[in-house]
Amino acid sequence: MREHGGNLDQAQQRFGGRAEDWIDLSTGINRLPYPVGEVSLHAWSALPSRAEIEALHRAARQAYRTSAPVVAVGGAQAAIQLLPQLATPGRARILAPTYNEYAGVLSAAGWDVQEVAELDALACADLAIVVNPNNPDGRCHSRKDLLALLPRVGRLVIDESFADAVPQLSLATDADRPGLLILRSFGKFYGLAGLRLGFAIGHAADIDRLAAMSGPWPVSGAAIEIGCRALRDEAWAEATSARLARDCLRLDAMAHAQGWRLIGGTPLFRLYETPDALAAQDKLARRHIWSRVFAQQPTWLRLGLPGREAEWTRLAEALAR
């Protein structure tokens, strides 16, 4: 398995404690999740109907401000797994460093994969991948620059898994253009990663193929019911975006007091340069707070945002030691 955040089992092996003892800040998952409420027995006991799946698609189009075709999948990762099958293997170019599943999945399917550092270097690729905002450094690209790239590549995939709180970056409104495919994660912003729900938005030809590959029941009844409820709750989304913006400033101030330098991030995670990221991770882990480090960048430490006030207090105490 490739390196990811959320590897809390490794933290427990090294530092002990039960899963419930830990504050997992190694991911970019909102730690104050959407209040799910009751889920109907029907959602658990019946196969999802086509009408129910279409209702979820309508809720997604409303939330993402698009009229383009949408297909629900079992998390954005499920769409990534299907990407290699959308075309005959050719030249794939990935704007890097970024989420490491793209390179691995495409290489395993026979694509010629190259990671590049600049947007212009994606030109002439059969398949170009841009994560916007990027994971892990939060680098962002304007809609204008991405749309200018579209005619220069065979297919442009924009992963907007961290775009919910910065909707002005999204290309969802343009997603019906041939060759453009947008991936959205539900679980990160709504804090319900275990639900395994995501969406692909794009031209009808691509969405029809992804839907066919996903099968008749690509997501669960519970995911449909909860997803519809959350995606339609605009008040919650607005309040959460505002809270995350405030909490980013709060976390940045705590990191600055440690002498760490902010080098990137999104409203769901922050990336800091530290003298020694492993030492910083170890310091926090001894208080059962897990963070993300990067083997190729020994000074980088990534932190998600704490949720409840008790988590902020524990983080402050751990940093003060």
Coordinates of C-alpha atoms in Angstrom, one line a residue:
M1 CA 0.0 0.0 0.0
R2 CA 1.3 3.4 -0.9
E3 CA 2.1 6.0 1.7
H4 CA -1.0 7.9 2.9
G5 CA -2.3 9.8 5.9
G6 CA -4.8 8.0 8.1
N7 CA -2.4 5.2 8.9
L8 CA -3.4 5.3 12.6
D9 CA -2.6 1.6 13.1
Q10 CA 1.1 2.3 12.5
A11 CA 0.9 5.1 15.1
Q12 CA -0.7 2.7 17.7
Q13 CA 2.0 0.0 17.0
R14 CA 4.7 2.6 17.8
F15 CA 3.2 4.6 20.5
G16 CA 0.4 2.5 22.0
G17 CA -3.2 3.6 22.9
R18 CA -6.5 2.6 21.5
A19 CA -7.9 4.2 18.3
E20 CA -10.3 6.3 20.3
D21 CA -7.4 7.7 22.4
W22 CA -5.9 9.4 19.3
I23 CA -6.5 12.6 17.5
D24 CA -5.8 11.8 13.9
L25 CA -4.6 15.0 12.1
S26 CA -2.7 13.0 9.4
T27 CA -5.5 13.4 6.9
G28 CA -7.4 16.3 5.5
I29 CA -10.8 15.0 6.8
N30 CA -13.0 17.5 8.6
R31 CA -13.0 16.5 12.3
L32 CA -16.4 18.1 12.9
P33 CA -18.4 16.0 10.4
Y34 CA -21.8 16.7 9.0
P35 CA -24.5 15.6 11.6
V36 CA -25.8 12.5 9.9
G37 CA -29.0 12.1 11.9
E38 CA -31.2 9.1 11.5
V39 CA -30.9 6.8 8.4
S40 CA -34.0 5.0 7.3
L41 CA -34.2 1.2 7.4
H42 CA -35.0 1.3 3.7
A43 CA -31.5 2.8 3.0
W44 CA -29.9 -0.3 4.7
S45 CA -32.3 -3.0 3.5
A46 CA -33.1 -2.2 -0.1
L47 CA -31.0 -2.0 -3.2
P48 CA -30.7 1.6 -4.3
S49 CA -33.2 2.4 -7.1
R50 CA -32.3 4.3 -10.2
A51 CA -34.5 7.1 -9.1
E52 CA -32.7 7.4 -5.7
I53 CA -29.3 7.4 -7.5
E54 CA -30.5 10.1 -9.8
A55 CA -31.7 12.2 -6.8
L56 CA -28.2 12.0 -5.5
H57 CA -26.8 13.1 -8.8
R58 CA -29.2 16.1 -8.8
A59 CA -28.1 17.0 -5.3
A60 CA -24.4 16.9 -6.4
R61 CA -25.1 19.1 -9.4
Q62 CA -26.8 21.6 -7.1
A63 CA -24.0 21.6 -4.6
Y64 CA -21.2 21.8 -7.2
R65 CA -23.1 24.5 -9.3
T66 CA -23.1 22.5 -12.5
S67 CA -25.5 21.2 -15.1
A68 CA -23.0 18.7 -16.5
P69 CA -23.5 14.9 -16.3
V70 CA -22.6 13.4 -12.9
V71 CA -21.9 9.8 -11.7
A72 CA -21.6 8.8 -8.0
V73 CA -18.8 6.5 -7.1
G74 CA -17.4 4.9 -4.0
G75 CA -15.1 7.8 -3.1
A76 CA -12.9 9.8 -5.5
Q77 CA -10.4 6.9 -5.3
A78 CA -12.9 4.6 -7.0
A79 CA -12.9 7.0 -10.0
I80 CA -9.1 7.1 -10.0
Q81 CA -9.1 3.3 -10.3
L82 CA -11.3 3.5 -13.4
L83 CA -9.4 6.3 -15.1
P84 CA -6.9 4.0 -17.0
Q85 CA -9.9 2.3 -18.7
L86 CA -11.3 5.5 -20.3
A87 CA -8.7 5.3 -23.2
T88 CA -6.0 3.2 -24.7
P89 CA -2.8 3.6 -22.6
G90 CA -0.6 6.4 -23.8
R91 CA 1.3 9.3 -22.3
A92 CA 0.1 10.4 -18.9
R93 CA 1.5 13.5 -17.3
I94 CA 0.9 14.4 -13.6
L95 CA 1.5 17.7 -12.0
A96 CA 3.6 16.8 -9.0
P97 CA 4.3 16.4 -6.2
T98 CA 0.7 15.3 -5.5
Y99 CA -1.5 12.5 -4.4
N100 CA 0.5 9.4 -5.2
E101 CA -2.3 7.0 -6.3
Y102 CA -2.5 8.5 -9.8
A103 CA 1.0 7.5 -10.8
G104 CA 0.7 4.0 -9.3
V105 CA -2.7 3.2 -10.8
L106 CA -1.8 4.5 -14.3
S107 CA 1.6 2.8 -14.4
A108 CA 0.0 -0.5 -13.4
A109 CA -2.4 -0.2 -16.3
G110 CA 0.4 0.3 -18.8
W111 CA 0.4 4.0 -19.2
D112 CA 3.7 5.9 -19.8
V113 CA 3.6 8.1 -16.7
Q114 CA 5.8 11.2 -16.1
E115 CA 5.5 13.6 -13.2
V116 CA 6.1 17.2 -14.1
A117 CA 6.6 20.4 -12.0
E118 CA 4.9 23.0 -14.2
L119 CA 1.4 23.3 -15.7
D120 CA 2.8 23.9 -19.2
A121 CA 4.7 20.7 -19.1
L122 CA 1.4 18.8 -19.2
A123 CA 0.8 19.9 -22.8
C124 CA 0.7 17.1 -25.5
A125 CA -0.2 14.5 -22.9
D126 CA -2.9 12.0 -23.8
L127 CA -4.0 12.2 -20.1
A128 CA -3.1 15.2 -17.8
I129 CA -3.8 15.1 -14.1
V130 CA -4.0 18.2 -11.9
V131 CA -5.1 18.2 -8.2
N132 CA -6.5 21.6 -7.5
P133 CA -6.0 22.6 -4.7
N134 CA -3.1 20.3 -4.6
N135 CA -2.4 17.6 -1.9
P136 CA -0.1 18.0 0.0
D137 CA 1.1 21.6 -0.7
G138 CA -2.2 23.3 -1.5
R139 CA -0.9 24.8 -4.7
C140 CA -3.8 26.3 -6.7
H141 CA -4.4 27.0 -10.4
S142 CA -6.8 29.5 -11.9
R143 CA -9.8 28.4 -13.9
K144 CA -8.4 30.4 -16.8
D145 CA -5.1 28.6 -16.9
L146 CA -6.7 25.2 -16.6
L147 CA -9.2 25.9 -19.4
A148 CA -6.3 27.2 -21.6
L149 CA -4.6 23.8 -21.0
L150 CA -7.7 21.8 -22.1
P151 CA -7.2 22.0 -25.9
R152 CA -3.5 21.1 -25.5
V153 CA -4.1 17.6 -24.0
G154 CA -6.2 14.6 -24.9
R155 CA -8.1 14.5 -21.6
L156 CA -7.7 16.8 -18.6
V157 CA -8.6 15.4 -15.2
I158 CA -9.0 17.9 -12.4
D159 CA -9.1 16.4 -8.9
E160 CA -11.1 18.9 -6.7
S161 CA -11.2 16.7 -3.6
F162 CA -10.2 19.8 -1.5
A163 CA -12.2 22.4 -3.4
D164 CA -15.5 22.5 -1.3
A165 CA -14.3 25.4 0.9
V166 CA -12.8 27.3 -2.1
P167 CA -15.6 26.9 -4.8
Q168 CA -14.3 29.8 -6.9
L169 CA -11.5 27.4 -8.0
S170 CA -13.9 24.7 -9.3
L171 CA -14.3 23.9 -13.0
A172 CA -17.5 22.0 -12.4
T173 CA -19.5 24.6 -14.3
D174 CA -17.4 23.9 -17.4
A175 CA -17.3 20.1 -17.0
D176 CA -19.5 19.3 -19.9
R177 CA -16.7 20.3 -22.3
P178 CA -15.3 17.2 -24.2
G179 CA -12.0 16.0 -22.6
L180 CA -12.6 17.6 -19.2
L181 CA -13.3 15.4 -16.2
I182 CA -13.7 16.7 -12.6
L183 CA -13.4 14.4 -9.6
R184 CA -15.0 15.4 -6.3
S185 CA -14.6 13.8 -2.8
F186 CA -17.6 14.0 -0.5
G187 CA -15.9 12.5 2.6
K188 CA -13.3 15.1 3.3
F189 CA -15.3 18.4 3.6
Y190 CA -18.3 16.6 5.1
G191 CA -16.0 14.6 7.5
L192 CA -17.6 11.3 6.5
A193 CA -14.8 9.5 4.7
G194 CA -16.1 6.1 5.9
L195 CA -19.2 6.6 3.8
R196 CA -17.1 6.2 0.7
L197 CA -18.8 8.6 -1.6
G198 CA -17.5 10.8 -4.4
F199 CA -18.4 12.0 -7.9
A200 CA -17.1 12.3 -11.4
I201 CA -18.4 15.3 -13.4
G202 CA -17.8 15.6 -17.1
H203 CA -18.9 15.2 -20.7
A204 CA -21.7 12.7 -21.3
A205 CA -19.4 10.2 -23.1
D206 CA -17.0 9.9 -20.2
I207 CA -19.7 9.8 -17.5
D208 CA -21.6 7.2 -19.4
R209 CA -18.5 5.0 -19.6
L210 CA -17.7 5.5 -15.9
A211 CA -21.3 4.7 -15.0
A212 CA -21.2 1.5 -17.0
M213 CA -17.9 0.4 -15.4
S214 CA -19.2 1.2 -11.9
G215 CA -22.2 -1.1 -12.3
P216 CA -25.8 -0.7 -11.3
W217 CA -25.3 0.0 -7.6
P218 CA -22.1 2.1 -7.3
V219 CA -22.9 3.5 -3.9
S220 CA -24.9 2.3 -0.9
G221 CA -28.4 3.3 0.1
A222 CA -27.0 5.0 3.2
A223 CA -24.5 7.0 1.1
I224 CA -27.4 8.1 -1.1
E225 CA -29.6 9.2 1.8
I226 CA -26.9 10.9 3.8
G227 CA -25.3 12.4 0.7
C228 CA -28.5 14.0 -0.5
R229 CA -29.2 15.4 2.9
A230 CA -25.7 16.9 3.3
L231 CA -25.3 18.2 -0.3
R232 CA -28.6 20.1 0.0
D233 CA -27.6 21.8 3.3
E234 CA -26.1 25.0 2.0
A235 CA -26.3 26.7 5.4
W236 CA -24.1 24.0 7.0
A237 CA -21.6 24.2 4.1
E238 CA -21.3 28.0 4.4
A239 CA -20.9 27.9 8.2
T240 CA -18.3 25.1 7.9
S241 CA -16.3 27.0 5.3
A242 CA -16.2 30.1 7.5
R243 CA -15.1 28.0 10.6
L244 CA -12.4 26.3 8.6
A245 CA -11.0 29.6 7.5
R246 CA -10.8 30.8 11.1
D247 CA -9.3 27.6 12.3
C248 CA -6.6 27.7 9.7
L249 CA -5.4 31.0 11.1
R250 CA -5.5 29.5 14.6
L251 CA -3.4 26.5 13.7
D252 CA -1.0 28.6 11.7
A253 CA -0.4 30.8 14.8
M254 CA 0.3 27.7 16.9
A255 CA 2.8 26.4 14.4
H256 CA 4.5 29.8 14.0
A257 CA 5.1 29.8 17.8
Q258 CA 7.0 26.6 17.3
G259 CA 9.2 28.2 14.7
W260 CA 7.5 26.2 11.9
R261 CA 7.0 28.0 8.6
L262 CA 3.8 27.7 6.6
I263 CA 4.6 26.5 3.1
G264 CA 1.1 25.5 1.9
G265 CA -2.2 24.0 2.6
T266 CA -6.0 24.2 2.1
P267 CA -8.9 24.9 4.5
L268 CA -8.7 21.3 5.6
F269 CA -4.9 20.8 6.2
R270 CA -1.8 22.9 6.6
L271 CA 1.8 22.1 5.5
Y272 CA 4.7 23.3 7.6
E273 CA 8.4 23.3 7.2
T274 CA 10.1 22.2 10.4
P275 CA 13.7 21.6 11.4
D276 CA 13.0 17.9 11.7
A277 CA 9.5 16.6 10.7
L278 CA 10.1 13.1 12.2
A279 CA 11.0 14.7 15.6
A280 CA 8.0 16.9 15.4
Q281 CA 5.8 13.9 14.6
D282 CA 7.3 11.9 17.5
K283 CA 6.7 14.8 19.9
L284 CA 3.0 14.9 19.0
A285 CA 2.6 11.2 18.9
R286 CA 3.7 10.8 22.5
R287 CA 0.5 12.7 23.3
H288 CA -1.5 10.5 20.9
I289 CA -1.8 13.1 18.2
W290 CA -0.9 11.8 14.7
S291 CA 0.5 13.9 11.9
R292 CA 1.7 13.3 8.4
V293 CA 5.4 13.2 7.3
F294 CA 6.9 12.7 3.8
A295 CA 9.8 10.4 3.1
Q296 CA 11.1 12.5 0.3
Q297 CA 10.8 15.8 2.2
P298 CA 12.3 15.3 5.7
T299 CA 11.3 18.8 6.9
W300 CA 7.6 18.7 5.8
L301 CA 4.9 18.2 8.4
R302 CA 1.2 18.2 7.5
L303 CA -1.5 18.7 10.0
G304 CA -5.2 18.5 9.6
L305 CA -7.3 20.9 11.7
P306 CA -8.5 19.8 15.2
G307 CA -12.3 19.7 15.7
R308 CA -13.7 20.0 19.1
E309 CA -12.2 22.5 21.6
A310 CA -10.8 19.6 23.6
E311 CA -8.7 18.6 20.6
W312 CA -7.3 22.1 20.3
T313 CA -6.4 22.1 24.0
R314 CA -4.6 18.8 23.6
L315 CA -2.7 20.0 20.6
A316 CA -1.6 23.2 22.4
E317 CA -0.5 21.2 25.4
A318 CA 1.5 18.8 23.2
L319 CA 3.2 21.6 21.4
A320 CA 4.1 23.3 24.7
R321 CA 6.0 20.4 26.0

